[in-house]
mmCIF file of C-alpha atoms and ligand atoms in Angstrom:
data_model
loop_
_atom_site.group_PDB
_atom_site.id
_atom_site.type_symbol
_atom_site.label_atom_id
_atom_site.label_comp_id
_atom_site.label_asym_id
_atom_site.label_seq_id
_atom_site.Cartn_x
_atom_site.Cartn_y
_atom_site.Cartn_z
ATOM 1 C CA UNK S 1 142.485 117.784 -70.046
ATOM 2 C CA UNK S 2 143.402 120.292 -72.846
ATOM 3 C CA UNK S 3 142.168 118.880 -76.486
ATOM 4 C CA UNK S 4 144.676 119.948 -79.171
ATOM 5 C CA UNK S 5 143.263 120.497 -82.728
ATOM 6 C CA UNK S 6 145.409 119.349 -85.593
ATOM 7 C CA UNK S 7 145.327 121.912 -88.261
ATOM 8 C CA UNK S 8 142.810 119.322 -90.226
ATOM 9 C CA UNK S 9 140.373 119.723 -87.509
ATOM 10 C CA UNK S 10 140.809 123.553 -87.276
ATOM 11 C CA UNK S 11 140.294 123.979 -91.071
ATOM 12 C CA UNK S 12 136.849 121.958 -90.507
ATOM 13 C CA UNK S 13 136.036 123.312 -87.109
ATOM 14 C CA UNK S 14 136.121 127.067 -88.965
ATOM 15 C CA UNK S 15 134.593 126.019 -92.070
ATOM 16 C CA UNK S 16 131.648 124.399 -89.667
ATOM 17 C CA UNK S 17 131.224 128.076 -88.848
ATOM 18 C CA UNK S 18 131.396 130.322 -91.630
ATOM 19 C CA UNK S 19 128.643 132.206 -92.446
ATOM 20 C CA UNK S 20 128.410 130.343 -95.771
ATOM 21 C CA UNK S 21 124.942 132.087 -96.985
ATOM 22 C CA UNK S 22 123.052 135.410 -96.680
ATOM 23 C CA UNK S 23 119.601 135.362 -98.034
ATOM 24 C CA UNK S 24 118.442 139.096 -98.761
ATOM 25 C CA UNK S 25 116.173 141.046 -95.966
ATOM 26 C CA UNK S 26 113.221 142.170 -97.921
ATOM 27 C CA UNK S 27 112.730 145.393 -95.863
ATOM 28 C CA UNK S 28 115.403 146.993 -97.422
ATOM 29 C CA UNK S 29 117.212 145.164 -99.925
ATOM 30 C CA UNK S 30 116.399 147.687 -102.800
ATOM 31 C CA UNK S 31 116.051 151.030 -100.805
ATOM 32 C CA UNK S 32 119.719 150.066 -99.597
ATOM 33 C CA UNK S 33 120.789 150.071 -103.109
ATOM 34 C CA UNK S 34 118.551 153.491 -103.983
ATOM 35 C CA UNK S 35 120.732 155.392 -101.067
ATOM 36 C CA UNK S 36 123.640 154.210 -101.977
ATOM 37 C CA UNK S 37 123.197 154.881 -105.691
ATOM 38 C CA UNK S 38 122.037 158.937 -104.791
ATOM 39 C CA UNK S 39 125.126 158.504 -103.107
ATOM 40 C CA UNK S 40 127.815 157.682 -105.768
ATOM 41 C CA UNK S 41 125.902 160.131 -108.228
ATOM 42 C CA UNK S 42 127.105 163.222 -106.245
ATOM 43 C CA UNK S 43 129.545 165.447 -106.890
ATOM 44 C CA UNK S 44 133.078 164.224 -105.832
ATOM 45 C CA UNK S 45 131.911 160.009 -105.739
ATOM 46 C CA UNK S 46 132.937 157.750 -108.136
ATOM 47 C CA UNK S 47 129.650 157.570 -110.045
ATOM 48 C CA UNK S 48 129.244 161.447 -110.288
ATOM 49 C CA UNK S 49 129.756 161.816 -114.473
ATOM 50 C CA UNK S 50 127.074 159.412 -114.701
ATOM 51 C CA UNK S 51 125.198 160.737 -111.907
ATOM 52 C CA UNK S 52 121.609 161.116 -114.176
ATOM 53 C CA UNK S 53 121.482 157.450 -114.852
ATOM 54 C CA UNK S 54 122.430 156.667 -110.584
ATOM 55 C CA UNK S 55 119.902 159.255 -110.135
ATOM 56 C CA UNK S 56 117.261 156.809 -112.215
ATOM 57 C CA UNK S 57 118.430 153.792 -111.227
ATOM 58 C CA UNK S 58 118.035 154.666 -107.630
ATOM 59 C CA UNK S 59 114.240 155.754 -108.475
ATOM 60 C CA UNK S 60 114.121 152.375 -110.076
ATOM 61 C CA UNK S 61 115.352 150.693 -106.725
ATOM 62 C CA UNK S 62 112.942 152.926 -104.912
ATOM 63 C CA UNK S 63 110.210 151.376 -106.796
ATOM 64 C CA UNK S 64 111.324 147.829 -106.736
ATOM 65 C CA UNK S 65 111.608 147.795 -102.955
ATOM 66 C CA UNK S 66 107.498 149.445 -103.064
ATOM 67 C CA UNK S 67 106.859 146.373 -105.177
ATOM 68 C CA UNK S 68 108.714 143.936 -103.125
ATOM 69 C CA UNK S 69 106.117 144.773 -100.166
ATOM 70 C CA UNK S 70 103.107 144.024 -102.297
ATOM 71 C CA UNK S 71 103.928 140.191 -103.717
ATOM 72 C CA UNK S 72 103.736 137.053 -101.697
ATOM 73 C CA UNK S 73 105.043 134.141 -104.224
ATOM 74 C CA UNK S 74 104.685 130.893 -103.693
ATOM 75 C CA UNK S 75 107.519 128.872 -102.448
ATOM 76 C CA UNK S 76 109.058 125.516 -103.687
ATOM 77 C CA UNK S 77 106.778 122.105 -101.804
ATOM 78 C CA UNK S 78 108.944 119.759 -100.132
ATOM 79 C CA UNK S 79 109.258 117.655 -103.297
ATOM 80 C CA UNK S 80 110.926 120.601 -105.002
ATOM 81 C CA UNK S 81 113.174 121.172 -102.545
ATOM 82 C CA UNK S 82 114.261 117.308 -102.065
ATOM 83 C CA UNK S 83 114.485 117.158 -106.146
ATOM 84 C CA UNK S 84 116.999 120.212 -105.906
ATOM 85 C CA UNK S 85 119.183 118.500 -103.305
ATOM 86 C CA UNK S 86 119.404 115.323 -104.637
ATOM 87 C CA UNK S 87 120.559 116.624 -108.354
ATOM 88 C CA UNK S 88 122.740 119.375 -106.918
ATOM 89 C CA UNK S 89 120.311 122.099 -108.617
ATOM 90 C CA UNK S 90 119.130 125.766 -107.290
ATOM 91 C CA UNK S 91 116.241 125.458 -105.585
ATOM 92 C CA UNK S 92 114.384 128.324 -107.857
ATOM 93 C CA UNK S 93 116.669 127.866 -111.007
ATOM 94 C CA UNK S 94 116.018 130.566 -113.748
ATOM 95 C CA UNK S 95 115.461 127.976 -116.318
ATOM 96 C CA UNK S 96 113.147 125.569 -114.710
ATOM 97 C CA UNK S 97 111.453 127.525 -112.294
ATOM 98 C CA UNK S 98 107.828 128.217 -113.137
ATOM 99 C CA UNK S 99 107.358 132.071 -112.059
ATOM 100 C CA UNK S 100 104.309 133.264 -111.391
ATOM 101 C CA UNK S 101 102.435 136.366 -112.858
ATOM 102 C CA UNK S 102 103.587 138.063 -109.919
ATOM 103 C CA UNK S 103 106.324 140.028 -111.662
ATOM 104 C CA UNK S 104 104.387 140.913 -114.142
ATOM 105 C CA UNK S 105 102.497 143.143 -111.304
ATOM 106 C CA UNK S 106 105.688 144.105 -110.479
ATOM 107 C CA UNK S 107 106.628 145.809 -113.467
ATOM 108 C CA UNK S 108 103.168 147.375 -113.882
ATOM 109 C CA UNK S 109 104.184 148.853 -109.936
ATOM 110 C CA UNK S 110 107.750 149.905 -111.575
ATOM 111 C CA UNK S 111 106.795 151.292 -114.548
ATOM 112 C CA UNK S 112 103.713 153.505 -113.128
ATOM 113 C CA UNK S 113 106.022 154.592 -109.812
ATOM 114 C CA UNK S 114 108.339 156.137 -112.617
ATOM 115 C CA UNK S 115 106.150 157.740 -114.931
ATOM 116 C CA UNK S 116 104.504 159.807 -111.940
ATOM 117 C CA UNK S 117 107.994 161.324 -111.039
ATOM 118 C CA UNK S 118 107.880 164.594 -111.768
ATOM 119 C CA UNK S 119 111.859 164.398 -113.191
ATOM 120 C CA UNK S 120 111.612 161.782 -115.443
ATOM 121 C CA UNK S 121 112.579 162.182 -118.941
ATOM 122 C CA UNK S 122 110.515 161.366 -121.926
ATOM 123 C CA UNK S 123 112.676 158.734 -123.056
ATOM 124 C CA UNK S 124 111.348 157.223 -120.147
ATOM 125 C CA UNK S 125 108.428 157.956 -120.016
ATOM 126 C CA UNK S 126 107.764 156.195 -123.368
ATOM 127 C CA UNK S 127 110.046 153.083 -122.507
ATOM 128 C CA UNK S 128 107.818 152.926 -119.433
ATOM 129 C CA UNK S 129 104.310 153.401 -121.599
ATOM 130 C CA UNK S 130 105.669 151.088 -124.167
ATOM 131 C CA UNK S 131 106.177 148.228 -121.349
ATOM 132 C CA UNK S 132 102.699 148.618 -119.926
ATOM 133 C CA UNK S 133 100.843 148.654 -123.439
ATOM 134 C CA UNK S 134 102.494 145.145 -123.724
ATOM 135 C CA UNK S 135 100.568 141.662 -123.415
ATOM 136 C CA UNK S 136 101.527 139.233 -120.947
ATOM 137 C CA UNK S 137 102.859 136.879 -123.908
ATOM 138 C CA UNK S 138 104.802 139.391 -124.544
ATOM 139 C CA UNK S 139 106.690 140.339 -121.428
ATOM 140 C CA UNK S 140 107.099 136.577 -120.743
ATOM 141 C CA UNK S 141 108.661 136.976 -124.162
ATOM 142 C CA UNK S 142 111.234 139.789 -122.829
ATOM 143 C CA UNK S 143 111.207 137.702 -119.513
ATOM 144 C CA UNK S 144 113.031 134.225 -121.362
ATOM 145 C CA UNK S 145 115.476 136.304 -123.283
ATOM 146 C CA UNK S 146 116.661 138.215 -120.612
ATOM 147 C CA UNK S 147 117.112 135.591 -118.297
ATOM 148 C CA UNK S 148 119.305 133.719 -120.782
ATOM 149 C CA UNK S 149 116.585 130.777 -121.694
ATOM 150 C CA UNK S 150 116.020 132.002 -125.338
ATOM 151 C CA UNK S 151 118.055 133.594 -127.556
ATOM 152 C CA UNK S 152 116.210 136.292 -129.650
ATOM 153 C CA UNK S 153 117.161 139.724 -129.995
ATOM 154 C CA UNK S 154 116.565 142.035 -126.618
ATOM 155 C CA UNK S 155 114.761 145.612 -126.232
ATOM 156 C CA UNK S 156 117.745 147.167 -124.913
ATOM 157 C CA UNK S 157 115.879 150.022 -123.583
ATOM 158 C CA UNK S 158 113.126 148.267 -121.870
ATOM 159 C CA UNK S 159 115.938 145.335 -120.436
ATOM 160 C CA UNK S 160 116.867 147.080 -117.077
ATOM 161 C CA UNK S 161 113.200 147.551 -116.752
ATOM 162 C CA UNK S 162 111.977 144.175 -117.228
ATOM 163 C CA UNK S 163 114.991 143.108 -115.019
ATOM 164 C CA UNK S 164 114.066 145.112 -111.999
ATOM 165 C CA UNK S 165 110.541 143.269 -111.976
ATOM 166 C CA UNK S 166 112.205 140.115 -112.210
ATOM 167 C CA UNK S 167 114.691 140.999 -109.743
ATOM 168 C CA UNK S 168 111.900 141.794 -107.572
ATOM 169 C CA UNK S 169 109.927 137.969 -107.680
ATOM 170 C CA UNK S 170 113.495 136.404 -107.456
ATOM 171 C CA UNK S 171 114.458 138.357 -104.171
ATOM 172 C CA UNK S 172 110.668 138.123 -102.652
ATOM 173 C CA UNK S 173 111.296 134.228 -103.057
ATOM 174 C CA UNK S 174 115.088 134.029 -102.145
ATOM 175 C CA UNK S 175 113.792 136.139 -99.020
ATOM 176 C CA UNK S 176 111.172 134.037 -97.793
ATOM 177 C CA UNK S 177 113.560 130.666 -98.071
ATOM 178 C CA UNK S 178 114.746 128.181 -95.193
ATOM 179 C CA UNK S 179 118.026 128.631 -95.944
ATOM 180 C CA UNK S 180 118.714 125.233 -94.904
ATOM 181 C CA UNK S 181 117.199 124.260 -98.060
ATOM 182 C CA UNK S 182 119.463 125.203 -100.010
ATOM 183 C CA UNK S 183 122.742 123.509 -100.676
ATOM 184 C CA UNK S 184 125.841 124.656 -102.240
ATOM 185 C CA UNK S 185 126.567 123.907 -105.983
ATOM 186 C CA UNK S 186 129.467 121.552 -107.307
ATOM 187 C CA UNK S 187 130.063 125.625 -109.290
ATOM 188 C CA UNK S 188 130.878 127.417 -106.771
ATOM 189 C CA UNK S 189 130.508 130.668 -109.271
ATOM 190 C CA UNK S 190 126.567 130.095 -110.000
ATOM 191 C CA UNK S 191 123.900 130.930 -107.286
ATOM 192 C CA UNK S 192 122.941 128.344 -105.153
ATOM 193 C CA UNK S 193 119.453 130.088 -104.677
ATOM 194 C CA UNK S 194 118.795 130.476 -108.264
ATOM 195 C CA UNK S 195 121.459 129.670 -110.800
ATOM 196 C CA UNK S 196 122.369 133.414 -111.871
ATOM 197 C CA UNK S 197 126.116 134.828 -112.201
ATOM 198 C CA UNK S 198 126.934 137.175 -109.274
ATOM 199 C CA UNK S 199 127.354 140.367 -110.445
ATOM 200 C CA UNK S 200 130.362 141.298 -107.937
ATOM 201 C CA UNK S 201 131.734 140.389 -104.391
ATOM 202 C CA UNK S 202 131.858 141.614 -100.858
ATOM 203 C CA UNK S 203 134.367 141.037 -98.358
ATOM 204 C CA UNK S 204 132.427 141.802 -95.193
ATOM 205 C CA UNK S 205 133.441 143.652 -92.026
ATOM 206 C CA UNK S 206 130.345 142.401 -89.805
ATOM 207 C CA UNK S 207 131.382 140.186 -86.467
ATOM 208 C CA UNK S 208 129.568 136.898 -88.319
ATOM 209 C CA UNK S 209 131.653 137.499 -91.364
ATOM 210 C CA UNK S 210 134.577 139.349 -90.600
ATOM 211 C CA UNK S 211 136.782 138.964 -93.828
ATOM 212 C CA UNK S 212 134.673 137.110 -95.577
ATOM 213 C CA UNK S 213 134.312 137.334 -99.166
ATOM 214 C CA UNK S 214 130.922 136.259 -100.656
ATOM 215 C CA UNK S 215 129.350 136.470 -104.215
ATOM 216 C CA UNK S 216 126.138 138.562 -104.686
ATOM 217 C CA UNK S 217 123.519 137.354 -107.091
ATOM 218 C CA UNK S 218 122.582 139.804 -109.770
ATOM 219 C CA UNK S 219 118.799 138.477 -109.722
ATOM 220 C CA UNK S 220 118.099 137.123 -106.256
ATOM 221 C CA UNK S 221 120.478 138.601 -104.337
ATOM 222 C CA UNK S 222 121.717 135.896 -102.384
ATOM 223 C CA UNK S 223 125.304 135.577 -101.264
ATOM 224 C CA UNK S 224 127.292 132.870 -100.715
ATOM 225 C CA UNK S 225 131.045 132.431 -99.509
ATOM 226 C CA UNK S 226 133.941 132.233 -101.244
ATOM 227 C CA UNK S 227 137.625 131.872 -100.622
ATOM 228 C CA UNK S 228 139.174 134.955 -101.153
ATOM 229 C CA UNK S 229 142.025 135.512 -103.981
ATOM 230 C CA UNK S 230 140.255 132.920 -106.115
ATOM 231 C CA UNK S 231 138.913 133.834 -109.603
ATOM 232 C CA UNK S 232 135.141 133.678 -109.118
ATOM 233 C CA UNK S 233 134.768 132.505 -113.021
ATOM 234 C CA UNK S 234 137.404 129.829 -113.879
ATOM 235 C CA UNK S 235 138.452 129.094 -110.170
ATOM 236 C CA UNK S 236 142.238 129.611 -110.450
ATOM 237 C CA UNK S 237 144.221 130.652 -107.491
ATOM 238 C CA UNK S 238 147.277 131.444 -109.885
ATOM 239 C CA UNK S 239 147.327 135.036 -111.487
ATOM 240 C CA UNK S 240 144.960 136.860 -109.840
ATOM 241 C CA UNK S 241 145.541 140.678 -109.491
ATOM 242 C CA UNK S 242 143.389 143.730 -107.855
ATOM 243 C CA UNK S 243 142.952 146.876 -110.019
ATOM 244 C CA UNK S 244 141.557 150.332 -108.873
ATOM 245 C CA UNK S 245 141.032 153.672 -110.611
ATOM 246 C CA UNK S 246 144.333 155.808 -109.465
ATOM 247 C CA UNK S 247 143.221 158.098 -106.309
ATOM 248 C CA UNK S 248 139.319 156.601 -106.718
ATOM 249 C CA UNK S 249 137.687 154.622 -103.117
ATOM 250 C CA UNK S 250 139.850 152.112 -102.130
ATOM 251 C CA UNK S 251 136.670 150.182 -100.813
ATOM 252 C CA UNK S 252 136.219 149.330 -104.898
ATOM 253 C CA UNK S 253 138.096 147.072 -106.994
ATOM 254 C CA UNK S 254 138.572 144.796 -109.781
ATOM 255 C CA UNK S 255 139.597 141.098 -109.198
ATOM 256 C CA UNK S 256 141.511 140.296 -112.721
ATOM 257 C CA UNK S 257 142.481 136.575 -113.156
ATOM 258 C CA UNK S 258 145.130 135.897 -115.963
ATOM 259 C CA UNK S 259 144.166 132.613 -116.530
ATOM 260 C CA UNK S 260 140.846 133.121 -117.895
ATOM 261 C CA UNK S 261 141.517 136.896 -118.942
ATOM 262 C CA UNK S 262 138.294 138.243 -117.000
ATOM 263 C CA UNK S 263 137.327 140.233 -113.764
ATOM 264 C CA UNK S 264 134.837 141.075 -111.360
ATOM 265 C CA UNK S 265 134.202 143.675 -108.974
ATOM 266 C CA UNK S 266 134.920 143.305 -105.696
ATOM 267 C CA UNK S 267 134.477 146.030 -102.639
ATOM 268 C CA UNK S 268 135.212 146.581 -99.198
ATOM 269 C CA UNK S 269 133.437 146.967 -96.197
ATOM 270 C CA UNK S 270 136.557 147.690 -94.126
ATOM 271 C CA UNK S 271 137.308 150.715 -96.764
ATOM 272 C CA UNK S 272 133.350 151.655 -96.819
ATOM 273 C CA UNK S 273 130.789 150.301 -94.785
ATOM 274 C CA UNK S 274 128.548 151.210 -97.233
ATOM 275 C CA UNK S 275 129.746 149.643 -100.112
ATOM 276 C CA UNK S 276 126.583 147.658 -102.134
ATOM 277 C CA UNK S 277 127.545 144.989 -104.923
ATOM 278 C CA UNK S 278 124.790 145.871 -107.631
ATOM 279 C CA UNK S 279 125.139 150.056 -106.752
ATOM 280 C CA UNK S 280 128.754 150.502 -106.483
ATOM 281 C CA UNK S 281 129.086 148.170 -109.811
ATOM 282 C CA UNK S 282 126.930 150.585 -111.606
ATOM 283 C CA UNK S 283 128.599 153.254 -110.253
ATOM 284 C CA UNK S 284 131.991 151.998 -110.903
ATOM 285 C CA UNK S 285 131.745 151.980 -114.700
ATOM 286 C CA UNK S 286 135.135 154.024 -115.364
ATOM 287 C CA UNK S 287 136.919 150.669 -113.982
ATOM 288 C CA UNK S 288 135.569 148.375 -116.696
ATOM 289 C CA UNK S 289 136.335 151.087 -119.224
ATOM 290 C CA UNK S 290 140.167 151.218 -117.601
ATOM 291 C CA UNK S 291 139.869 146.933 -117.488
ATOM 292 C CA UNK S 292 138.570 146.862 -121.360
ATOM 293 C CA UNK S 293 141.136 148.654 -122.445
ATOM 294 C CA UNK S 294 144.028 146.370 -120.263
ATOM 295 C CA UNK S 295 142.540 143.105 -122.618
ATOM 296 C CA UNK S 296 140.082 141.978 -119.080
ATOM 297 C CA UNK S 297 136.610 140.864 -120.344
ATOM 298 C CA UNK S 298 133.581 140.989 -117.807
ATOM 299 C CA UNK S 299 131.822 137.898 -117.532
ATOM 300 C CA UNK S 300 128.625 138.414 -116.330
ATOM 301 C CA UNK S 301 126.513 142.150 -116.950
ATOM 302 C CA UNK S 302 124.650 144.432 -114.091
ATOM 303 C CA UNK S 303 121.186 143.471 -115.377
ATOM 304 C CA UNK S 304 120.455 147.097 -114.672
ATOM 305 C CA UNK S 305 122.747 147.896 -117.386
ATOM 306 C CA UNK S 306 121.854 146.492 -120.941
ATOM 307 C CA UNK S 307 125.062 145.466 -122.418
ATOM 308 C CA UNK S 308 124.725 142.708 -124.662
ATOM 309 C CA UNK S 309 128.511 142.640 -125.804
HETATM 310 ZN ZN1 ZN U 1 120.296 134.121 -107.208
HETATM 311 ZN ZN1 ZN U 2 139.826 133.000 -114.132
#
């Protein structure tokens, strides 16, 4: 006998089987992100007036995915993970989460990858020399106040820097994860890996997630599913509107919600397979200059760019 599915049992049947989490694949997480920065910096892509800094920041990715190879970090014990579930937490929260000295390696790998490359500017150079002349106190220091836990003043030229390390740890542990450890969030905007804003969204075009529109962490780079035309700060459905820079890729946009007067960059797969959420965000800075201006505030910064407005 045929069984017919009321549309109750549908709506759970499909949500049963949505890819609801992507944990980042450490072999090429970062040198993704370094093509497809070299990419937007060249003449005729969206990134191409800013192309020097794309050209850096993809040496920068180059150099984090080198680092992500060497560290091994230890992962939460069972306890930890049980303690995360029962108290609706992420599993390797920012703020709680005792992080190793590993990224501190990391940056030391970052920092002398960069100063060996041949093109590298002086400013550089010296932000680079300044970081590694630094004691560990000191870069745990940096480490609190750019992850949000303290609030003294930041080295803005050192912050994307420091970042990238971190970024490094937080993806070498989101990467190693059971994923069925971790749970979703009662915020759906926060990551359920480790607590951090997303820094933009993806709707995917791959046959597991066809459609599908998922926030990327800016520090672990985990995504995790969201309902599409939903403002990924304040959660309203009402309002929401998609902006673009006139005759730029169609595969980038903004996702503007008038109800909490913000926005956050979504792309496309369909539009361009190659779209990447930290990259094209970087690349795509004309669009928050053109969202600025229209009285949209960004919520959440690319850690790769120091912006502390
Ligand atoms: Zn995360
Ligand atoms: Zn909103």
């Amino acid at each position: 006998m045929q069984r017919i599915l009321d549309p109750g049992q549908i709506e759970a049947f499909a949500q049963r089987n949505i890819q609801r989490l992507r944990l980042p694949d450490r072999a090429r997480v970062f040198s993704t992100r370094a093509t497809r920065l070299r990419q937007q910096s060249e003449p005729g892509a969206i990134g191409h007036s800013i192309g020097d800094y794309l050209q850096l920041m993809a040496h920068l990715a180059d150099a984090q995915q080198t680092a992500l190879a060497s560290i091994e970090p230890a992962l939460p014990n069972a306890e930890q993970v049980t303690h995360a579930q029962t108290f609706h937490m992420p599993i390797v929260a920012v703020g709680s989460w005792r992080r190793e000295e590993h990224w501190r390696e990391s940056l030391r790998l970052i920092c002398d990858a960069l100063a060996a490359l041949p093109e590298i500017s002086g400013q550089v150079r010296s932000v680079c020399d300044r970081l590694r002349a630094l004691k560990p106190e000191q870069l745990e220091a940096q480490a609190e106040d750019l992850l949000g836990t303290q609030t003294s003043p930041v080295d803005a030229a050192s912050a994307p820097f420091v970042m990238a390390a971190l970024q490094v740890y937080w993806v070498a542990l989101a990467s190693r994860m059971n994923i069925d450890d971790i749970r979703e969030l009662d915020v759906p905007g926060v990551c359920p890996t480790c607590g951090t804003l997303p820094v933009a969204s993806i709707v995917r075009a791959d046959s597991r997630s066809q459609g599908l529109r998922y926030l990327h962490c800016s520090l672990c780079a985990t995504e995790w599913h969201m309902v599409r035309v939903k403002c990924s700060h304040c959660q309203s459905t009402k309002g929401i509107s998609y902006q673009s820079i006139e005759s730029g890729p169609r595969g980038i946009r903004a996702e503007c919600c008038d109800t909490c007067h913000t926005y956050r960059k979504i792309l496309y797969q369909e539009e361009d397979l190659a779209v990447e959420p930290s990259a094209d965000d970087l690349a795509s800075l004309a669009l928050d200059l053109l969202l600025g201006e229209a009285g949209y505030r960004r919520v959440h910064p690319n850690p790769l760019l120091w912006n502390p407005s």
